[in-house]
PDB file of C-alpha atoms in Angstrom:
ATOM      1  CA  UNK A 111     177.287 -14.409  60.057  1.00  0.00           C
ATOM      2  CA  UNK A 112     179.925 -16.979  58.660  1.00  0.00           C
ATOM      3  CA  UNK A 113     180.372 -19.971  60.689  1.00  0.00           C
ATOM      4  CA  UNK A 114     184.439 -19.494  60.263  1.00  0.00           C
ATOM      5  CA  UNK A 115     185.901 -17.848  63.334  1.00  0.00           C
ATOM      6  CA  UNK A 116     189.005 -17.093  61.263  1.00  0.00           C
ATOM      7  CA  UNK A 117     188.578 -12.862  60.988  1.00  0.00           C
ATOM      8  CA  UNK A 118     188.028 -13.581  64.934  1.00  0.00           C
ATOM      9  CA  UNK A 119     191.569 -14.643  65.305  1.00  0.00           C
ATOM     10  CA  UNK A 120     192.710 -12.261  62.581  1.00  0.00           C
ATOM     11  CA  UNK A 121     190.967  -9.619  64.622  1.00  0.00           C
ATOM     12  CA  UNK A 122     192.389 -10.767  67.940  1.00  0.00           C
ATOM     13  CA  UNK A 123     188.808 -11.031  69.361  1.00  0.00           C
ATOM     14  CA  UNK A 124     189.785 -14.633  70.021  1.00  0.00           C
ATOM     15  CA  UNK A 125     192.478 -14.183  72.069  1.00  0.00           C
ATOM     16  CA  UNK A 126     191.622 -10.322  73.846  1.00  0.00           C
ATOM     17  CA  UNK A 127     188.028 -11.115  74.210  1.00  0.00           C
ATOM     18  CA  UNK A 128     186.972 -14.883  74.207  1.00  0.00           C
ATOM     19  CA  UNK A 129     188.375 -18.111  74.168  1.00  0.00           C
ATOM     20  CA  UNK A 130     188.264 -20.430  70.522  1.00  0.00           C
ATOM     21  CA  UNK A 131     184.686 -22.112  70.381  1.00  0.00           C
ATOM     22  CA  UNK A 132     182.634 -23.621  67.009  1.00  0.00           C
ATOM     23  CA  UNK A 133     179.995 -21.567  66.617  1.00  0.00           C
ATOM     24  CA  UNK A 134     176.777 -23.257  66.454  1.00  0.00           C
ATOM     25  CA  UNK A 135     174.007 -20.372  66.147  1.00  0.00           C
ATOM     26  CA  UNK A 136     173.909 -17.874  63.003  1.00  0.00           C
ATOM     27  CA  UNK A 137     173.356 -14.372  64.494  1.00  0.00           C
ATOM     28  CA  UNK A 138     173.304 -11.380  62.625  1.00  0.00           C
ATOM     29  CA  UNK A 139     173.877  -7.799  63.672  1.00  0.00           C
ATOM     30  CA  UNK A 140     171.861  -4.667  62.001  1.00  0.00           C
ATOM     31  CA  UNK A 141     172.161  -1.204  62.468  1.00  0.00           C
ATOM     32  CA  UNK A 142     169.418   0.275  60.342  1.00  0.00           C
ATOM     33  CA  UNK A 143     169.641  -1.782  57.636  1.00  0.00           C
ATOM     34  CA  UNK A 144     173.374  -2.416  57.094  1.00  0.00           C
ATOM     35  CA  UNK A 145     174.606  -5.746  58.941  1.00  0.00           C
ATOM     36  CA  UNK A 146     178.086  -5.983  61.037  1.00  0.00           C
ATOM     37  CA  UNK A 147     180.635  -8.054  59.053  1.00  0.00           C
ATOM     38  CA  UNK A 148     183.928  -9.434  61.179  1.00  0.00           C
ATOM     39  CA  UNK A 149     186.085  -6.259  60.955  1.00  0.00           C
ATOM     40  CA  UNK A 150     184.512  -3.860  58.821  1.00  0.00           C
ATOM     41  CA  UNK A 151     184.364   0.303  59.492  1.00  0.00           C
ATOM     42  CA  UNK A 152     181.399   1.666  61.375  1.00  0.00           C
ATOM     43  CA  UNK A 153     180.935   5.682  61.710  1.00  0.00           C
ATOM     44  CA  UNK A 154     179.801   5.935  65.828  1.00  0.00           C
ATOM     45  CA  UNK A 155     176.999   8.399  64.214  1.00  0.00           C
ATOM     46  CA  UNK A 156     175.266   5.727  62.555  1.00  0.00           C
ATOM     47  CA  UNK A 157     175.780   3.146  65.482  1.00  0.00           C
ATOM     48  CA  UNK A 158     174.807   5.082  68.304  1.00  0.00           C
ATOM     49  CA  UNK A 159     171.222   3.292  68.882  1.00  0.00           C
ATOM     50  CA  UNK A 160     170.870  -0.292  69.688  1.00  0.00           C
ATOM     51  CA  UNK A 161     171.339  -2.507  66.803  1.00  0.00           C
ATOM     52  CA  UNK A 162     168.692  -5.249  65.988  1.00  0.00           C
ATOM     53  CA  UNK A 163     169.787  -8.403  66.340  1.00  0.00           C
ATOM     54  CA  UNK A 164     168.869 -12.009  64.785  1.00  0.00           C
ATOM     55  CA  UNK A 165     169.303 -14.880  66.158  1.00  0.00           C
ATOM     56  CA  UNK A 166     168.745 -18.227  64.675  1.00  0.00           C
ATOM     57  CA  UNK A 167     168.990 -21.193  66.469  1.00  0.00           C
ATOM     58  CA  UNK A 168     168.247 -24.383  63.838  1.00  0.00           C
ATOM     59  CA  UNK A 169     169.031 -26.831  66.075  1.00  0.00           C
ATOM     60  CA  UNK A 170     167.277 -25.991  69.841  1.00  0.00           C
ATOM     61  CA  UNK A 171     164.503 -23.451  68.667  1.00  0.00           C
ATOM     62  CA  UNK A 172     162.597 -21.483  70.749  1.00  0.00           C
ATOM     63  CA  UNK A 173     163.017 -22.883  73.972  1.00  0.00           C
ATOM     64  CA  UNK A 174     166.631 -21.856  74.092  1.00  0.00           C
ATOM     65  CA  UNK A 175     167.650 -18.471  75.288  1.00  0.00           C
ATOM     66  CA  UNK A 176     170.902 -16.914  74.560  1.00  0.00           C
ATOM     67  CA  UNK A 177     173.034 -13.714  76.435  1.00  0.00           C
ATOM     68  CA  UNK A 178     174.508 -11.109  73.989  1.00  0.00           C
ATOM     69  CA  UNK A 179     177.503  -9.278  75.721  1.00  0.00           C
ATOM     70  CA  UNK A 180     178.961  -6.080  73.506  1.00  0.00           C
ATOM     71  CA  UNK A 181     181.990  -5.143  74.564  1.00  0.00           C
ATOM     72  CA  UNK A 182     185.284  -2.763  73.826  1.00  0.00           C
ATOM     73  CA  UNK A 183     188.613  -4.335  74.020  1.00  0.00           C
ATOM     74  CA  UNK A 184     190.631  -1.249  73.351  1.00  0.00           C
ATOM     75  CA  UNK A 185     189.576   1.351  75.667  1.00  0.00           C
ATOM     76  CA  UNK A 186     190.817   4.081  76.428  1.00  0.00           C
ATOM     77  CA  UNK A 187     193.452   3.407  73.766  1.00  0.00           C
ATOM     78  CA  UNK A 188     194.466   0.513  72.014  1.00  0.00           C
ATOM     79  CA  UNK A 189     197.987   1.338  72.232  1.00  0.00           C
ATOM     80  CA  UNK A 190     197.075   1.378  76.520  1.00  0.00           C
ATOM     81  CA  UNK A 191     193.831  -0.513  76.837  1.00  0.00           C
ATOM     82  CA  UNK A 192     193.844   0.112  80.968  1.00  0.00           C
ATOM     83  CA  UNK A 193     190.183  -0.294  80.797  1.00  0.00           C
ATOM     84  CA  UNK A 194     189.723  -3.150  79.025  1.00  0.00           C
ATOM     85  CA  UNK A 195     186.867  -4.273  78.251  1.00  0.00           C
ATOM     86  CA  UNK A 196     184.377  -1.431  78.383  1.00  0.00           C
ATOM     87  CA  UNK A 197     180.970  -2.951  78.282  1.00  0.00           C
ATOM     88  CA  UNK A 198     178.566  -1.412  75.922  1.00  0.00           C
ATOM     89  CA  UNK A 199     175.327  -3.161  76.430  1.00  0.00           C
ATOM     90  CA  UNK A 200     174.067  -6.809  77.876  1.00  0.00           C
ATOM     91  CA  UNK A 201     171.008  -8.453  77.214  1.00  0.00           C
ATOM     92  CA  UNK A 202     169.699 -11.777  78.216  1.00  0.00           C
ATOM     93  CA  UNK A 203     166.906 -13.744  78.126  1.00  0.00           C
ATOM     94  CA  UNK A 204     166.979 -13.682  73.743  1.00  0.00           C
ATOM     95  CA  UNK A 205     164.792 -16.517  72.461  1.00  0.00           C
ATOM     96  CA  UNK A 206     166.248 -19.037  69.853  1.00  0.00           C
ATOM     97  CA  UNK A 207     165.046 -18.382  66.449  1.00  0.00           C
ATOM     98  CA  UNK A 208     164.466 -14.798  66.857  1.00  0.00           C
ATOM     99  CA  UNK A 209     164.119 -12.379  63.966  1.00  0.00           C
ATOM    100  CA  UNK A 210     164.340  -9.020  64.815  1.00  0.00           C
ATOM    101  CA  UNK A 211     164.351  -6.004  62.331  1.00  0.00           C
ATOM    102  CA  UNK A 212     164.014  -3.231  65.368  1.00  0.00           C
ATOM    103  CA  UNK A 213     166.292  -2.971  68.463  1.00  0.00           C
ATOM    104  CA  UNK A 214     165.842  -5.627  70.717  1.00  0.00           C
ATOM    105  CA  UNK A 215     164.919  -3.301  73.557  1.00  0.00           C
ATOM    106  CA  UNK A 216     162.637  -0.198  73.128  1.00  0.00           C
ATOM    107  CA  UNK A 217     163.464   2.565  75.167  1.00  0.00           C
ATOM    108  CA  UNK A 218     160.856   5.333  76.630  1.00  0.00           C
ATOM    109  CA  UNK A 219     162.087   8.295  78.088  1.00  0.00           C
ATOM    110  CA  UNK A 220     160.683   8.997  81.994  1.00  0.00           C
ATOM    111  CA  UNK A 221     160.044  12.075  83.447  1.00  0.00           C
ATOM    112  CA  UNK A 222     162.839  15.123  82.523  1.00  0.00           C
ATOM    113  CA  UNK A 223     165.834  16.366  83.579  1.00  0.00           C
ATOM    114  CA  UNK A 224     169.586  16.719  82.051  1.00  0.00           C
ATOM    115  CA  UNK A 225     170.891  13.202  83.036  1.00  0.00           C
ATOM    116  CA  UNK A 226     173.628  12.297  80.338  1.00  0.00           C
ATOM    117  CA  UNK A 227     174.275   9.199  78.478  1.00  0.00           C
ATOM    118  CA  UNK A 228     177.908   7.056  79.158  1.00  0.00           C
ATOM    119  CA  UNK A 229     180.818   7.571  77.352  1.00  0.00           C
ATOM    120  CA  UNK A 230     183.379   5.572  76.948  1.00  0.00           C
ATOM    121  CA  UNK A 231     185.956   7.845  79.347  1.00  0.00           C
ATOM    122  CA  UNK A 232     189.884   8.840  78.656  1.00  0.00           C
ATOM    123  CA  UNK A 233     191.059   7.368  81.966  1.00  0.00           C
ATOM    124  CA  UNK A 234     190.341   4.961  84.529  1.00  0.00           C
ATOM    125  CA  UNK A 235     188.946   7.290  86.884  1.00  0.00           C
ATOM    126  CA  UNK A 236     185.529   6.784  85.301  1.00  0.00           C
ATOM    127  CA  UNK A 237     183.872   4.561  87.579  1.00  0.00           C
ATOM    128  CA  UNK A 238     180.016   3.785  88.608  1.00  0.00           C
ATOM    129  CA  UNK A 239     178.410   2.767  92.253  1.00  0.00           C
ATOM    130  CA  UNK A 240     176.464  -0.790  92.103  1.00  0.00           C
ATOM    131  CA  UNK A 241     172.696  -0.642  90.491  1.00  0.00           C
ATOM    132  CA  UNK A 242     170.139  -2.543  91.383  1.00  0.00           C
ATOM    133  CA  UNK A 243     168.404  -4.562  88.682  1.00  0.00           C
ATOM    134  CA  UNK A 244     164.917  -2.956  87.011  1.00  0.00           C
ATOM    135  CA  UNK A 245     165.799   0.528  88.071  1.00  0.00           C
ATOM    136  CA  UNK A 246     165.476   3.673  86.111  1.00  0.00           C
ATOM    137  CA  UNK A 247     168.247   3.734  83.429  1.00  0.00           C
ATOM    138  CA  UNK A 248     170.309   7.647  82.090  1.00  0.00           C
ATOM    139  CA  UNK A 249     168.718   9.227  79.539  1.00  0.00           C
ATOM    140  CA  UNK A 250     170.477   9.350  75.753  1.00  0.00           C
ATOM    141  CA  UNK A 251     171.484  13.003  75.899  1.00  0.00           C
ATOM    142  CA  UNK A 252     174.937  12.960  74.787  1.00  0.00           C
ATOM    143  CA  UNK A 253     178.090  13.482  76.680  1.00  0.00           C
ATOM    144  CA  UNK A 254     181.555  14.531  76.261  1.00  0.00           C
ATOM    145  CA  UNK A 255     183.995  11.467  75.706  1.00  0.00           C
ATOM    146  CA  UNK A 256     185.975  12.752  78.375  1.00  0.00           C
ATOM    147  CA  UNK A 257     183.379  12.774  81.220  1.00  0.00           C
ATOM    148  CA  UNK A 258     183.101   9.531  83.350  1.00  0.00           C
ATOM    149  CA  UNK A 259     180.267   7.011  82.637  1.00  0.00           C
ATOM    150  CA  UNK A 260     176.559   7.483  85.165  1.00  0.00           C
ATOM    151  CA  UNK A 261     175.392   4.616  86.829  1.00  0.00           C
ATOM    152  CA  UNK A 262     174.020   1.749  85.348  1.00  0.00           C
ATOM    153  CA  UNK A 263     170.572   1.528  86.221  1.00  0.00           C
ATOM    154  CA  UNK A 264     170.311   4.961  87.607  1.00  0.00           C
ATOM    155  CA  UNK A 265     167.076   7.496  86.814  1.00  0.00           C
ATOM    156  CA  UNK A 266     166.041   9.212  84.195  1.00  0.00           C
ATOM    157  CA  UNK A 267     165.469   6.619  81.720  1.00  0.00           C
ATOM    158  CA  UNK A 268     163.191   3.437  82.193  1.00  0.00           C
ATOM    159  CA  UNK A 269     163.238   0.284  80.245  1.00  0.00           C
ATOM    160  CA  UNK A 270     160.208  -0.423  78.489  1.00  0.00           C
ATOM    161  CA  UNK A 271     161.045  -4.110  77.299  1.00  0.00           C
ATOM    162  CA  UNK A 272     159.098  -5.849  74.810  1.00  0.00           C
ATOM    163  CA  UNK A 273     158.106  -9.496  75.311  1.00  0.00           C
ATOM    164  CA  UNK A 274     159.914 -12.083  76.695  1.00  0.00           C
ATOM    165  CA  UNK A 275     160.068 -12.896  72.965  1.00  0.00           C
ATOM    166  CA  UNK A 276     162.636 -10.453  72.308  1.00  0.00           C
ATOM    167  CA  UNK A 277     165.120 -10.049  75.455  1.00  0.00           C
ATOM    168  CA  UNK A 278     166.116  -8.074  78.908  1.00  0.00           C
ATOM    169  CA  UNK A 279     168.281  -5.557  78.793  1.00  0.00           C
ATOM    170  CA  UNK A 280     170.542  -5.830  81.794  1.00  0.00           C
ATOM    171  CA  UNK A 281     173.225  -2.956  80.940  1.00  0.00           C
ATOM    172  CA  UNK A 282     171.420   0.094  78.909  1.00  0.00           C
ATOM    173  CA  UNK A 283     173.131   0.213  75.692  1.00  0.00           C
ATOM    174  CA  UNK A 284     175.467   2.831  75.109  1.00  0.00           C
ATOM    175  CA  UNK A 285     176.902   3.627  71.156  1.00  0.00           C
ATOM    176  CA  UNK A 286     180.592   3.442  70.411  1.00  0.00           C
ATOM    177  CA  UNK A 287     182.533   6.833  70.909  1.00  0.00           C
ATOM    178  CA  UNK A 288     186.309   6.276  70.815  1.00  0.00           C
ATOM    179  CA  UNK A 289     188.509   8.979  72.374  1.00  0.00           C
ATOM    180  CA  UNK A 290     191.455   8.094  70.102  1.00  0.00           C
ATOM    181  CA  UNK A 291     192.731   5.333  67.917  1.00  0.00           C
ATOM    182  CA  UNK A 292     190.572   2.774  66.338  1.00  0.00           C
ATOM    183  CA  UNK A 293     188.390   0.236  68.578  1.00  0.00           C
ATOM    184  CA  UNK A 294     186.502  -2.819  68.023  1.00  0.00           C
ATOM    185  CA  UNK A 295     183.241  -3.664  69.096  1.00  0.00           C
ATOM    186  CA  UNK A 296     182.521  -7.320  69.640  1.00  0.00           C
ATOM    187  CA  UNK A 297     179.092  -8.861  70.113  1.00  0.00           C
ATOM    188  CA  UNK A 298     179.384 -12.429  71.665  1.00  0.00           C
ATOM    189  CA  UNK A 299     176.399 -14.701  71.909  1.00  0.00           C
ATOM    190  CA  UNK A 300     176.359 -17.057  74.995  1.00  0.00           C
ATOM    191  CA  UNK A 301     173.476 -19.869  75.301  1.00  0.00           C
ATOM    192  CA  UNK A 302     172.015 -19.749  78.694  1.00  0.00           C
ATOM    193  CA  UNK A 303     172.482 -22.982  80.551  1.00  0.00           C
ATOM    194  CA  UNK A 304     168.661 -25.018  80.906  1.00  0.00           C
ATOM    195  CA  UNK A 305     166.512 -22.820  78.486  1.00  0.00           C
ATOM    196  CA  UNK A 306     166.142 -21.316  81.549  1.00  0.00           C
ATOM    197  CA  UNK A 307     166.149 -17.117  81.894  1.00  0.00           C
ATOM    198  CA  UNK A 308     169.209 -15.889  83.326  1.00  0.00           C
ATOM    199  CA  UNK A 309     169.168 -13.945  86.420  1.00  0.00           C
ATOM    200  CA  UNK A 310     171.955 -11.304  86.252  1.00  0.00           C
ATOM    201  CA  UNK A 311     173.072  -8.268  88.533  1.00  0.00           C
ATOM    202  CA  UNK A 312     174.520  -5.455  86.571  1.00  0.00           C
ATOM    203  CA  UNK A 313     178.207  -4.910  86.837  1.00  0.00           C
ATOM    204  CA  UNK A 314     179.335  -2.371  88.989  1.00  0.00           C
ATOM    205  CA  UNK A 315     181.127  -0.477  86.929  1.00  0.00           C
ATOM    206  CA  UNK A 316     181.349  -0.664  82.373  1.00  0.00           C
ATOM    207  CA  UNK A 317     184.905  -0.190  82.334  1.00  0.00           C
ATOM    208  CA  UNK A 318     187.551  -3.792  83.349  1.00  0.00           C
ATOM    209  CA  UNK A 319     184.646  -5.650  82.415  1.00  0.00           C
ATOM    210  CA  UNK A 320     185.383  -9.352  81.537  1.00  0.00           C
ATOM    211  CA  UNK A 321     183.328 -11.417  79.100  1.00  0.00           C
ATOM    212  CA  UNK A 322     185.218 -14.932  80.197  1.00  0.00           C
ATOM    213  CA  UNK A 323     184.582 -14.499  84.148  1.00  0.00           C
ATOM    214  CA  UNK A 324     181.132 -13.170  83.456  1.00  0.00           C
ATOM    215  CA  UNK A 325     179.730 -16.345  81.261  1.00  0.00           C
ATOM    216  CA  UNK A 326     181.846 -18.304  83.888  1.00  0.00           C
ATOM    217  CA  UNK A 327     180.251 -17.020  86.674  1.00  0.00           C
ATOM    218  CA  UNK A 328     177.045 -17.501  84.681  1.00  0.00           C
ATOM    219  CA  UNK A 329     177.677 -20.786  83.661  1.00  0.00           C
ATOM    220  CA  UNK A 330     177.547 -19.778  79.944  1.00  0.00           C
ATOM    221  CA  UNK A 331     180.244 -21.662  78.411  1.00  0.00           C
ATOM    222  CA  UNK A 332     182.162 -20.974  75.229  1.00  0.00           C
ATOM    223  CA  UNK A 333     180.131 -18.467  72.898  1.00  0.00           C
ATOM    224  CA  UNK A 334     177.735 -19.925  70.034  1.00  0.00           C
ATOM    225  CA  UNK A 335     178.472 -17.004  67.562  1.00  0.00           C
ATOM    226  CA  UNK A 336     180.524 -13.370  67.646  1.00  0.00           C
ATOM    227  CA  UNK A 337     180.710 -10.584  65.170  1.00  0.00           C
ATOM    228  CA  UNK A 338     182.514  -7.325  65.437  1.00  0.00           C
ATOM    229  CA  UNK A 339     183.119  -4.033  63.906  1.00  0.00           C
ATOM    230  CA  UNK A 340     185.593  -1.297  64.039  1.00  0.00           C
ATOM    231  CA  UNK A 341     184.590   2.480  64.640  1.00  0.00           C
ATOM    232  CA  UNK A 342     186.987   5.588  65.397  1.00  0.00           C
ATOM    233  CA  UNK A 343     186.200   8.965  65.995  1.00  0.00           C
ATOM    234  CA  UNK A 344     184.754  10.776  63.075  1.00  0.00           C
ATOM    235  CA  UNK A 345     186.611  13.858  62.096  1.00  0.00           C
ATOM    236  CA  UNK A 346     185.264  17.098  62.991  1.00  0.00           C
ATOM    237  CA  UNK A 347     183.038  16.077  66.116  1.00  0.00           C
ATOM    238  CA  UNK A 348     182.113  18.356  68.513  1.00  0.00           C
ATOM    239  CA  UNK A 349     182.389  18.383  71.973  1.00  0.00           C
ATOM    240  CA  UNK A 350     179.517  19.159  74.398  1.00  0.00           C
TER     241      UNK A 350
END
């Protein structure tokens, strides 16, 4: 990505989302095999598994590790974004100087059953119990937009994570599906404090997330790099 955090002010991602930082790590975004630009249109079809992500880190190498939060600043609506920020997916533990041309985290489906994947929901009723870390995750039948979001972490769906080589998943990713209005969906990169892996409890609920308390709370610090992209809903969907 550019080093220029201008389209992140234009964009308001400065501002809604983070704080102004220099960003320090190139990290590149790549569903299939088109890259995220700052701002440009996404379809949620083509965005609705996890995106591989690059990261290259040419001044602390491999020993750093870095936290990538993806997030939604305009949910349910950006005209009314009550449940701002929506959180879309986490994933720690990503080693500097990564290059990765799959997802970051492989998925395997456990067992069977009809357990449906989040949504982004219409209304802040959509709300999730605590989950415990390493636990069975939902499976990625899809949902109507309208229906509130399972628990993170709850069964169905296990993590099968590559090597520490390529990252944890700590919130199961879950694709953009806007109920109205167009959203954006930022990725910010956070360098974990000591080289150290980060250990993280999963929020208790994806929607009035907060990127600043959580790297606070973290001790993350400004971001090292951010992207984002824009995605509405496509016409002619179907609900489910």
């Amino acid at each position: 990505m550019s080093r220029s955090v201008d389209p992140l002010v234009v964009g308001r991602v400065i501002g809604d989302v983070i704080d102004m930082f220099v960003p320090s790590v190139d990290m590149a975004v790549l569903y299939t095999s088109r890259q995220v630009s700052n701002g440009c249109q996404m379809k949620p079809s083509a965005t609705s598994e996890p995106p591989g992500i690059r990261v290259t880190d040419k001044n602390g190498g491999a020993n750093n590790f870095f936290t990538l939060i993806m997030t939604d600043p305009d949910a349910p609506s950006p005209s009314e974004p009550s449940l701002r920020e929506w959180v879309h997916w986490i994933v720690t533990d990503i080693p500097g100087q990564s290059l990765h041309t799959s997802p970051v985290i492989k998925r395997s489906v456990a067992g069977q059953g009809s357990n449906k994947r989040a949504r982004e929901p219409v209304s802040s009723s959509a709300k999730q119990p605590n989950a415990e870390r390493n636990k069975k995750r939902p499976a990625t039948e899809s949902s109507s937009t309208d229906k509130p979001a399972p628990e993170i972490g709850s069964k169905a769906e296990q993590d099968t994570v590559k090597a520490s080589t390529t990252g944890k998943e700590v919130v199961p990713y879950v694709g953009p599906c806007p109920p109205i209005g167009i959203h954006r969906y930022i990725f910010a990169l956070f360098k974990q404090p000591s080289g150290q892996p980060l250990l993280v409890t999963p929020p208790p609920m994806r929607n009035n997330f907060n990127t600043r308390s959580f790297a606070v709370e973290h001790g993350l610090g400004l971001p090292v790099a951010a992207t984002y992209f824009n995605a509405a809903k496509e016409p002619g969907s179907r609900r489910r």
